[in-house]
C-alpha positions as protocol buffer text, in pm:
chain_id: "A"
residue {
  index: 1
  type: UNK
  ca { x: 800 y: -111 z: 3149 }
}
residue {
  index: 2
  type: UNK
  ca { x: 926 y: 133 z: 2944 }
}
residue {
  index: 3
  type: UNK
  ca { x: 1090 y: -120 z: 2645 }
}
residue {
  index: 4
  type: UNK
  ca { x: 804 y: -335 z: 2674 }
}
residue {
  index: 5
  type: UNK
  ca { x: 592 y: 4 z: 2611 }
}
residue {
  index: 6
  type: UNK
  ca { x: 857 y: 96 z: 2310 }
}
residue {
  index: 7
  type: UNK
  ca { x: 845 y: -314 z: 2162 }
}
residue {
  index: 8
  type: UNK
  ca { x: 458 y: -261 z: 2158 }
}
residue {
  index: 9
  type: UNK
  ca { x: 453 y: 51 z: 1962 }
}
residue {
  index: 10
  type: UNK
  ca { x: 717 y: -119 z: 1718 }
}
residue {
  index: 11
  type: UNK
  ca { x: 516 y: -441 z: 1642 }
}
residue {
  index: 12
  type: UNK
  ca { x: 185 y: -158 z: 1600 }
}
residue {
  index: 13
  type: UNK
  ca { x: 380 y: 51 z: 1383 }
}
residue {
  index: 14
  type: UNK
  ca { x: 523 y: -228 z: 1180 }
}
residue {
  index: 15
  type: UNK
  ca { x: 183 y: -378 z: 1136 }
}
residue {
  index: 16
  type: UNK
  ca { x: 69 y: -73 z: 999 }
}
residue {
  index: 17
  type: UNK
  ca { x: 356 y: -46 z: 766 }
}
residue {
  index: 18
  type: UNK
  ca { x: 297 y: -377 z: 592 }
}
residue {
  index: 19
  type: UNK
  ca { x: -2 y: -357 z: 391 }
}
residue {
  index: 20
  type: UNK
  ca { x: 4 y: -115 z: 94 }
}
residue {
  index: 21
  type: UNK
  ca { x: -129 y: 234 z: 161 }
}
residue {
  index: 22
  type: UNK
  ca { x: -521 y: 262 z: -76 }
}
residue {
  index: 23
  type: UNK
  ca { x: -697 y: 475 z: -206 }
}
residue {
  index: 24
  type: UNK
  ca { x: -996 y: 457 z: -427 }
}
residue {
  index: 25
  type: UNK
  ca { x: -1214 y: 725 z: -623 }
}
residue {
  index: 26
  type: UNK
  ca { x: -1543 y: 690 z: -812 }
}
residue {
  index: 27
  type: UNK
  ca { x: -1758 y: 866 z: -1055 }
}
residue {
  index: 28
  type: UNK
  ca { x: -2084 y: 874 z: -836 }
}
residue {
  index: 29
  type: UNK
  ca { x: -2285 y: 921 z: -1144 }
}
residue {
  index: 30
  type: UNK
  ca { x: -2263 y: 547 z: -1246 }
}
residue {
  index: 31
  type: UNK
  ca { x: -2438 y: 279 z: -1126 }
}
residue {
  index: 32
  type: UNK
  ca { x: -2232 y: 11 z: -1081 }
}
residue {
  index: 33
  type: UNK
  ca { x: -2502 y: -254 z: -974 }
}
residue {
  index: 34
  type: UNK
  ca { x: -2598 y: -255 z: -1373 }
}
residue {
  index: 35
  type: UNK
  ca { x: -2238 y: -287 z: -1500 }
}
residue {
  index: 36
  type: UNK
  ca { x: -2194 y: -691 z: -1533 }
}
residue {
  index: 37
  type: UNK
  ca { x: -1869 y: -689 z: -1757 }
}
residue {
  index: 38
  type: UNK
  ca { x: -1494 y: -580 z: -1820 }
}
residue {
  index: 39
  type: UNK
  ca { x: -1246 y: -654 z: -2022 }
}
residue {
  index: 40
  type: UNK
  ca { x: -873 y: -495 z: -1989 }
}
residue {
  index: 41
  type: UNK
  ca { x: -666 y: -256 z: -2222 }
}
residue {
  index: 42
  type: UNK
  ca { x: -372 y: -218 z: -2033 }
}
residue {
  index: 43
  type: UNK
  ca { x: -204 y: -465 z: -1827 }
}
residue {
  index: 44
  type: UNK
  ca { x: 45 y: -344 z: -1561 }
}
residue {
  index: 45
  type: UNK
  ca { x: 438 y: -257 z: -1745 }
}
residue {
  index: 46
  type: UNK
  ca { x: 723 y: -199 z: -1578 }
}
residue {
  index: 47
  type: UNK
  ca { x: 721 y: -543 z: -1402 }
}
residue {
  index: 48
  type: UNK
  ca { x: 811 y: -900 z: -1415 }
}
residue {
  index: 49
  type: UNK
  ca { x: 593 y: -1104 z: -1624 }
}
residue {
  index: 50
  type: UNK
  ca { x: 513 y: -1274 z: -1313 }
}
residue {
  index: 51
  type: UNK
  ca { x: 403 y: -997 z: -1084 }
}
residue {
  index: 52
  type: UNK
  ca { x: 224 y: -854 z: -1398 }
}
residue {
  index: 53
  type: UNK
  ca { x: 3 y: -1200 z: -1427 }
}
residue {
  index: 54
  type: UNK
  ca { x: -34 y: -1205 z: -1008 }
}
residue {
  index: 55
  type: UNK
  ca { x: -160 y: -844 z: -1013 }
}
residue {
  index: 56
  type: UNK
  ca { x: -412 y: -940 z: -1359 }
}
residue {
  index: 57
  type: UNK
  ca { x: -500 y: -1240 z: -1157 }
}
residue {
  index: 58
  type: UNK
  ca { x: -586 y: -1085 z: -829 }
}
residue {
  index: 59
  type: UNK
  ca { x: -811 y: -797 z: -1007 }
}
residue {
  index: 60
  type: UNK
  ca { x: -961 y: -1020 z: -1214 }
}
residue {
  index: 61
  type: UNK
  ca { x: -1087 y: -1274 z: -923 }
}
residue {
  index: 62
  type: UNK
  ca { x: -1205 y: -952 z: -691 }
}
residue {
  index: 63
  type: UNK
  ca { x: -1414 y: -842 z: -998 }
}
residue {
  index: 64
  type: UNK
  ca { x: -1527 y: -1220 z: -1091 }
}
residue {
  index: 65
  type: UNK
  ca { x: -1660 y: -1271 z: -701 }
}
residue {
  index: 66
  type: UNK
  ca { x: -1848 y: -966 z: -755 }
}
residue {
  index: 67
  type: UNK
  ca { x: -2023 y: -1084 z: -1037 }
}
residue {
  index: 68
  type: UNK
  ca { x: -1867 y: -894 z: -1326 }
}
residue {
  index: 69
  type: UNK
  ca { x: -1768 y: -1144 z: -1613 }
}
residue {
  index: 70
  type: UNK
  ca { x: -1420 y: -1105 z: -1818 }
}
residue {
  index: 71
  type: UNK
  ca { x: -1468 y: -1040 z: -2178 }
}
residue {
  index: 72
  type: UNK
  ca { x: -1213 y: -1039 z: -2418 }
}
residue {
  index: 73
  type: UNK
  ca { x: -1119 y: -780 z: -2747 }
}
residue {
  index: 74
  type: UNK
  ca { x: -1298 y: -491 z: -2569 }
}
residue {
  index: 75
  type: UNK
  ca { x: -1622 y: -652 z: -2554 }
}
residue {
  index: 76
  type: UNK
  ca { x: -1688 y: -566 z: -2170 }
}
residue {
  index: 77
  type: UNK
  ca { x: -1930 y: -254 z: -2018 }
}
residue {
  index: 78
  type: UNK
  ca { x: -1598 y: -139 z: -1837 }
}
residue {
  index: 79
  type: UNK
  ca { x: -1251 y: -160 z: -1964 }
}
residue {
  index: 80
  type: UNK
  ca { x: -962 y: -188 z: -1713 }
}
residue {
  index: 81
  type: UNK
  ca { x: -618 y: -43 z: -1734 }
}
residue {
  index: 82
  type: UNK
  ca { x: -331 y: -105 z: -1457 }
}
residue {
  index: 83
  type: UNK
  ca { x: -26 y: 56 z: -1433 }
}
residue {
  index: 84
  type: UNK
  ca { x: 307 y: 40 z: -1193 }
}
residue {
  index: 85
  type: UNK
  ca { x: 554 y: 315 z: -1105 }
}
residue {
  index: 86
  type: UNK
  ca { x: 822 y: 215 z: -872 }
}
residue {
  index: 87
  type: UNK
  ca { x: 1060 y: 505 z: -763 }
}
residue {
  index: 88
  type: UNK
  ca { x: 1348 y: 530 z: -573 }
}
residue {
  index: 89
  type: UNK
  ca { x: 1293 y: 742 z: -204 }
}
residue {
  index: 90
  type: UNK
  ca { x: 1591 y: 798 z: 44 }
}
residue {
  index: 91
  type: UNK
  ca { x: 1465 y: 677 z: 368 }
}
residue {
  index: 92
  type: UNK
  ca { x: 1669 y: 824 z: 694 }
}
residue {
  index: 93
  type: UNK
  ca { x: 1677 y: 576 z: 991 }
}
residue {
  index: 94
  type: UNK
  ca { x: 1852 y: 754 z: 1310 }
}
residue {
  index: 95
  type: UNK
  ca { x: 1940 y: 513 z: 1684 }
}
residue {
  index: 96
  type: UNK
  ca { x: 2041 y: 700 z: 1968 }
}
residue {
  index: 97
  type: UNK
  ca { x: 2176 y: 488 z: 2213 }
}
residue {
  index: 98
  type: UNK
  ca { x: 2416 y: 491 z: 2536 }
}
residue {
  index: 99
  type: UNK
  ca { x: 2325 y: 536 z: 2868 }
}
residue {
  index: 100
  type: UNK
  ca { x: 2186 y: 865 z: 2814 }
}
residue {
  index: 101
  type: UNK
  ca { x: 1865 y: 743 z: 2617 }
}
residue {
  index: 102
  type: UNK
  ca { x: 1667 y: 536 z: 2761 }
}
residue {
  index: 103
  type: UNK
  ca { x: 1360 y: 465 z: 2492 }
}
residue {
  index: 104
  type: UNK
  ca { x: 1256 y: 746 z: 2278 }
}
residue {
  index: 105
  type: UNK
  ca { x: 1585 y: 1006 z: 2403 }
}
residue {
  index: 106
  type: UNK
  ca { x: 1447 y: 1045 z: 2800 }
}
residue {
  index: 107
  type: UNK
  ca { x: 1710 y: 1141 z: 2969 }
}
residue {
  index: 108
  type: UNK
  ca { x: 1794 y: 918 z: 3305 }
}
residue {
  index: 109
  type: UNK
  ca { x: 1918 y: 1182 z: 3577 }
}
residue {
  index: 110
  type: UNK
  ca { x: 1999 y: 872 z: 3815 }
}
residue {
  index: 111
  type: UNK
  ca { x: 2366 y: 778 z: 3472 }
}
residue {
  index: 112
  type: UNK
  ca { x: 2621 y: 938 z: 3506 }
}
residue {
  index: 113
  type: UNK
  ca { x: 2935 y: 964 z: 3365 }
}
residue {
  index: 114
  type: UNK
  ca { x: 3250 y: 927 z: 3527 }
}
residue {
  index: 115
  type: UNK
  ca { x: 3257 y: 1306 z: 3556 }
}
residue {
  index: 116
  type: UNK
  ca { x: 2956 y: 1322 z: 3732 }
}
residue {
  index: 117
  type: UNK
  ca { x: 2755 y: 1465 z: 3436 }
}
residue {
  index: 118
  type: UNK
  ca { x: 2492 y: 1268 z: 3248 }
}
residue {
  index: 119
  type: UNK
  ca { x: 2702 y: 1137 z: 2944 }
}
residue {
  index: 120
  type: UNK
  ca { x: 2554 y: 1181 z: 2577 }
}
residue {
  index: 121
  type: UNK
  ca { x: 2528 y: 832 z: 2450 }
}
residue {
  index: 122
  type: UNK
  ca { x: 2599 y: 750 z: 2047 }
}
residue {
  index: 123
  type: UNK
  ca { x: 2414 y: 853 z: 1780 }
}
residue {
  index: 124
  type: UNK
  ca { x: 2379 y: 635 z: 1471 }
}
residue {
  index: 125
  type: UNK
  ca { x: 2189 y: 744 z: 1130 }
}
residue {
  index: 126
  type: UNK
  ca { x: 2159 y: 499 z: 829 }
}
residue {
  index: 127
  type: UNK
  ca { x: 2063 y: 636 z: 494 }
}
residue {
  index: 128
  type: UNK
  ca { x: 1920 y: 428 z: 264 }
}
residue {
  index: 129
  type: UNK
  ca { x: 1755 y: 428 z: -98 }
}
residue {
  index: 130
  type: UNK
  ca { x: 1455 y: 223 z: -140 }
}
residue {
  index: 131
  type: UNK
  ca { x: 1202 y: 183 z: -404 }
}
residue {
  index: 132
  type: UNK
  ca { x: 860 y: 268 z: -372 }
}
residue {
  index: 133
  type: UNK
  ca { x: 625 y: 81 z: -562 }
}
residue {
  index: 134
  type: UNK
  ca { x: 238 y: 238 z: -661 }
}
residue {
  index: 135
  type: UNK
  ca { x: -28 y: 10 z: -845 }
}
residue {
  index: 136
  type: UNK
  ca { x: -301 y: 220 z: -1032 }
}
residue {
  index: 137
  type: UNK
  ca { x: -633 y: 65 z: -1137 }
}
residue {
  index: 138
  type: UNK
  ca { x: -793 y: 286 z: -1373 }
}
residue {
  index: 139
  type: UNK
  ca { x: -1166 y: 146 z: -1505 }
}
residue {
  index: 140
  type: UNK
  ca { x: -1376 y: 366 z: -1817 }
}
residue {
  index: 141
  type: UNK
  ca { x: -1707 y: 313 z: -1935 }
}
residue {
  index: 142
  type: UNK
  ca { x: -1587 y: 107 z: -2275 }
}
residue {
  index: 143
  type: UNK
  ca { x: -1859 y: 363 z: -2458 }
}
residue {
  index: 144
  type: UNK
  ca { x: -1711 y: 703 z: -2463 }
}
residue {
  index: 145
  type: UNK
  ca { x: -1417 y: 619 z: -2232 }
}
residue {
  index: 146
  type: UNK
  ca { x: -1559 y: 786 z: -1928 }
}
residue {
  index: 147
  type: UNK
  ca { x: -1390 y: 724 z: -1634 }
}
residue {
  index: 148
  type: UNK
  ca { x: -1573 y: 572 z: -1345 }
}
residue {
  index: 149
  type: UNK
  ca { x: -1299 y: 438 z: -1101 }
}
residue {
  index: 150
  type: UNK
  ca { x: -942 y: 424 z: -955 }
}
residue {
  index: 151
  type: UNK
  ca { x: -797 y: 231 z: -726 }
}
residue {
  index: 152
  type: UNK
  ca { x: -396 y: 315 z: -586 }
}
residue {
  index: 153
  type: UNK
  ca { x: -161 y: 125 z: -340 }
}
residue {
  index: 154
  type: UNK
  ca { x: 195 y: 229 z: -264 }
}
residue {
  index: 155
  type: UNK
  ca { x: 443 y: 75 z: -39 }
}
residue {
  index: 156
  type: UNK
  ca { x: 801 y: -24 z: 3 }
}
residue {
  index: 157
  type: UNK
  ca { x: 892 y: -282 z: -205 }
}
residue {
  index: 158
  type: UNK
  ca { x: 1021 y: -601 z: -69 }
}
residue {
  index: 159
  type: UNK
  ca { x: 1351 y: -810 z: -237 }
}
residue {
  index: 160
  type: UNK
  ca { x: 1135 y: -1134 z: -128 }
}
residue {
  index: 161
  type: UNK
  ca { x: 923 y: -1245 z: -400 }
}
residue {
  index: 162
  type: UNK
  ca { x: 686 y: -1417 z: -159 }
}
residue {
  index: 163
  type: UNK
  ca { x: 643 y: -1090 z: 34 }
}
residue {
  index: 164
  type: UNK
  ca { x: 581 y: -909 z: -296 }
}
residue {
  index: 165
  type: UNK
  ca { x: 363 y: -1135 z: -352 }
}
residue {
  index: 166
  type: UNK
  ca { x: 163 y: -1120 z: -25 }
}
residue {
  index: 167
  type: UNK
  ca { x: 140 y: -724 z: -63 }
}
residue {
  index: 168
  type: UNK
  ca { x: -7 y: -748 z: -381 }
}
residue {
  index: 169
  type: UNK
  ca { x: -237 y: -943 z: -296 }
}
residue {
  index: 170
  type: UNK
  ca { x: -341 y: -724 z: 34 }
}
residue {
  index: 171
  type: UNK
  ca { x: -329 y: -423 z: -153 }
}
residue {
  index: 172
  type: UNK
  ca { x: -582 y: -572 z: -398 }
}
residue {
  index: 173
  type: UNK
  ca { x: -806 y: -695 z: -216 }
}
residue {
  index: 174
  type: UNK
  ca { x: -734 y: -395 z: 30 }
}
residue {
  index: 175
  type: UNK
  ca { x: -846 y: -171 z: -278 }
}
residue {
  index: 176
  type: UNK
  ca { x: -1163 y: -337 z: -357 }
}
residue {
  index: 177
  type: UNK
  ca { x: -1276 y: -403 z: -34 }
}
residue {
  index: 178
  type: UNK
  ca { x: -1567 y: -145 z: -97 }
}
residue {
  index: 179
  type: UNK
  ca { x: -1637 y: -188 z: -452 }
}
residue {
  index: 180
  type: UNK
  ca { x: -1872 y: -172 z: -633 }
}
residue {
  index: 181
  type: UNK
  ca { x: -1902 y: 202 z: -485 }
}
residue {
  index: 182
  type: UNK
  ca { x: -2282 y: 221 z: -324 }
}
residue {
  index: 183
  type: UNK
  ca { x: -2490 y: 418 z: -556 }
}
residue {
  index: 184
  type: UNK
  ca { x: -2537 y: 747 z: -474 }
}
residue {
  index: 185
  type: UNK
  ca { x: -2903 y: 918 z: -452 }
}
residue {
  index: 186
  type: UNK
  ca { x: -3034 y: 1157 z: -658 }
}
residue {
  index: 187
  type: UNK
  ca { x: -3046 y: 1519 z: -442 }
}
């Protein structure tokens, strides 16, 4: 009972680990129900030409199915800018294991060593450095470059370029899952 208890909070936690961590903030002055196009100043740098047209791609098509239209040479109400930072974060994985530990370190009075005492088990710690990717979605008011929106997602950043792909895509969509923010009434 008690590994099927610990494999169920593995599989929970490592569904909660795979889709990009977002958060969005809005200017709650604007009303975005009048705002009908965009056009972008700054695609995402720091990437492959490929994830850079993925990440265009997906913001464009969450903004298209919410009717904004994508105008090009700064002609749109809103102008987007996207950026990446990927950084490098130590991440410290410990297993204790041996007869001592059963799950999460409970100790089992019923093992014991040859001595008679409870023996200690083994103790095994990884360190590892891996990057840690954030997309930020900045958008202005084109007139007087006000800003009225930003979108972030961070997460670990796969070697699998299908993977990538897949988080990008969650964290997008993940990100505008709310927008256009709901106006806010006058108080």
């Amino acid at each position: 009972m008690k590994r099927f208890l610990l494999s169920l909070m593995l599989i929970m936690l490592a569904a909660c680990a795979s889709n990009p961590r977002v958060t969005t903030d809005y200017n709650s002055d604007v009303d975005f129900a009048k705002i009908k196009s965009y056009s972008w100043l700054v695609l995402p740098q720091g990437v492959s030409p490929l994830v850079q047209s993925r990440i265009v791609s997906t913001v464009d098509a969450q903004l298209q199915a919410r009717g904004w239209q994508r105008l090009e040479g700064g002609a749109g109400e809103v102008t987007v800018a996207a950026h990446v930072i990927v950084r490098q974060q130590t991440s410290i994985d410990t297993l204790y294991t041996g007869p001592a530990f059963t799950g999460w370190g409970w100790h089992d009075p019923w093992r014991r060593g040859p001595s008679g005492r409870s023996s200690m088990g083994m103790t095994t710690t990884n360190v590892r450095t891996v990057d840690v990717g954030t997309l930020v979605v900045d958008m202005f008011l084109t007139q007087g470059r006000q800003a009225i929106w930003r979108g972030t997602g961070d997460r670990t950043v796969p070697s699998n370029p299908q993977r990538l792909n897949e988080i990008i895509q969650a964290g997008i969509e993940n990100m505008f899952r709310d927008f256009p923010p709901a106006a806010t009434p006058a108080g």
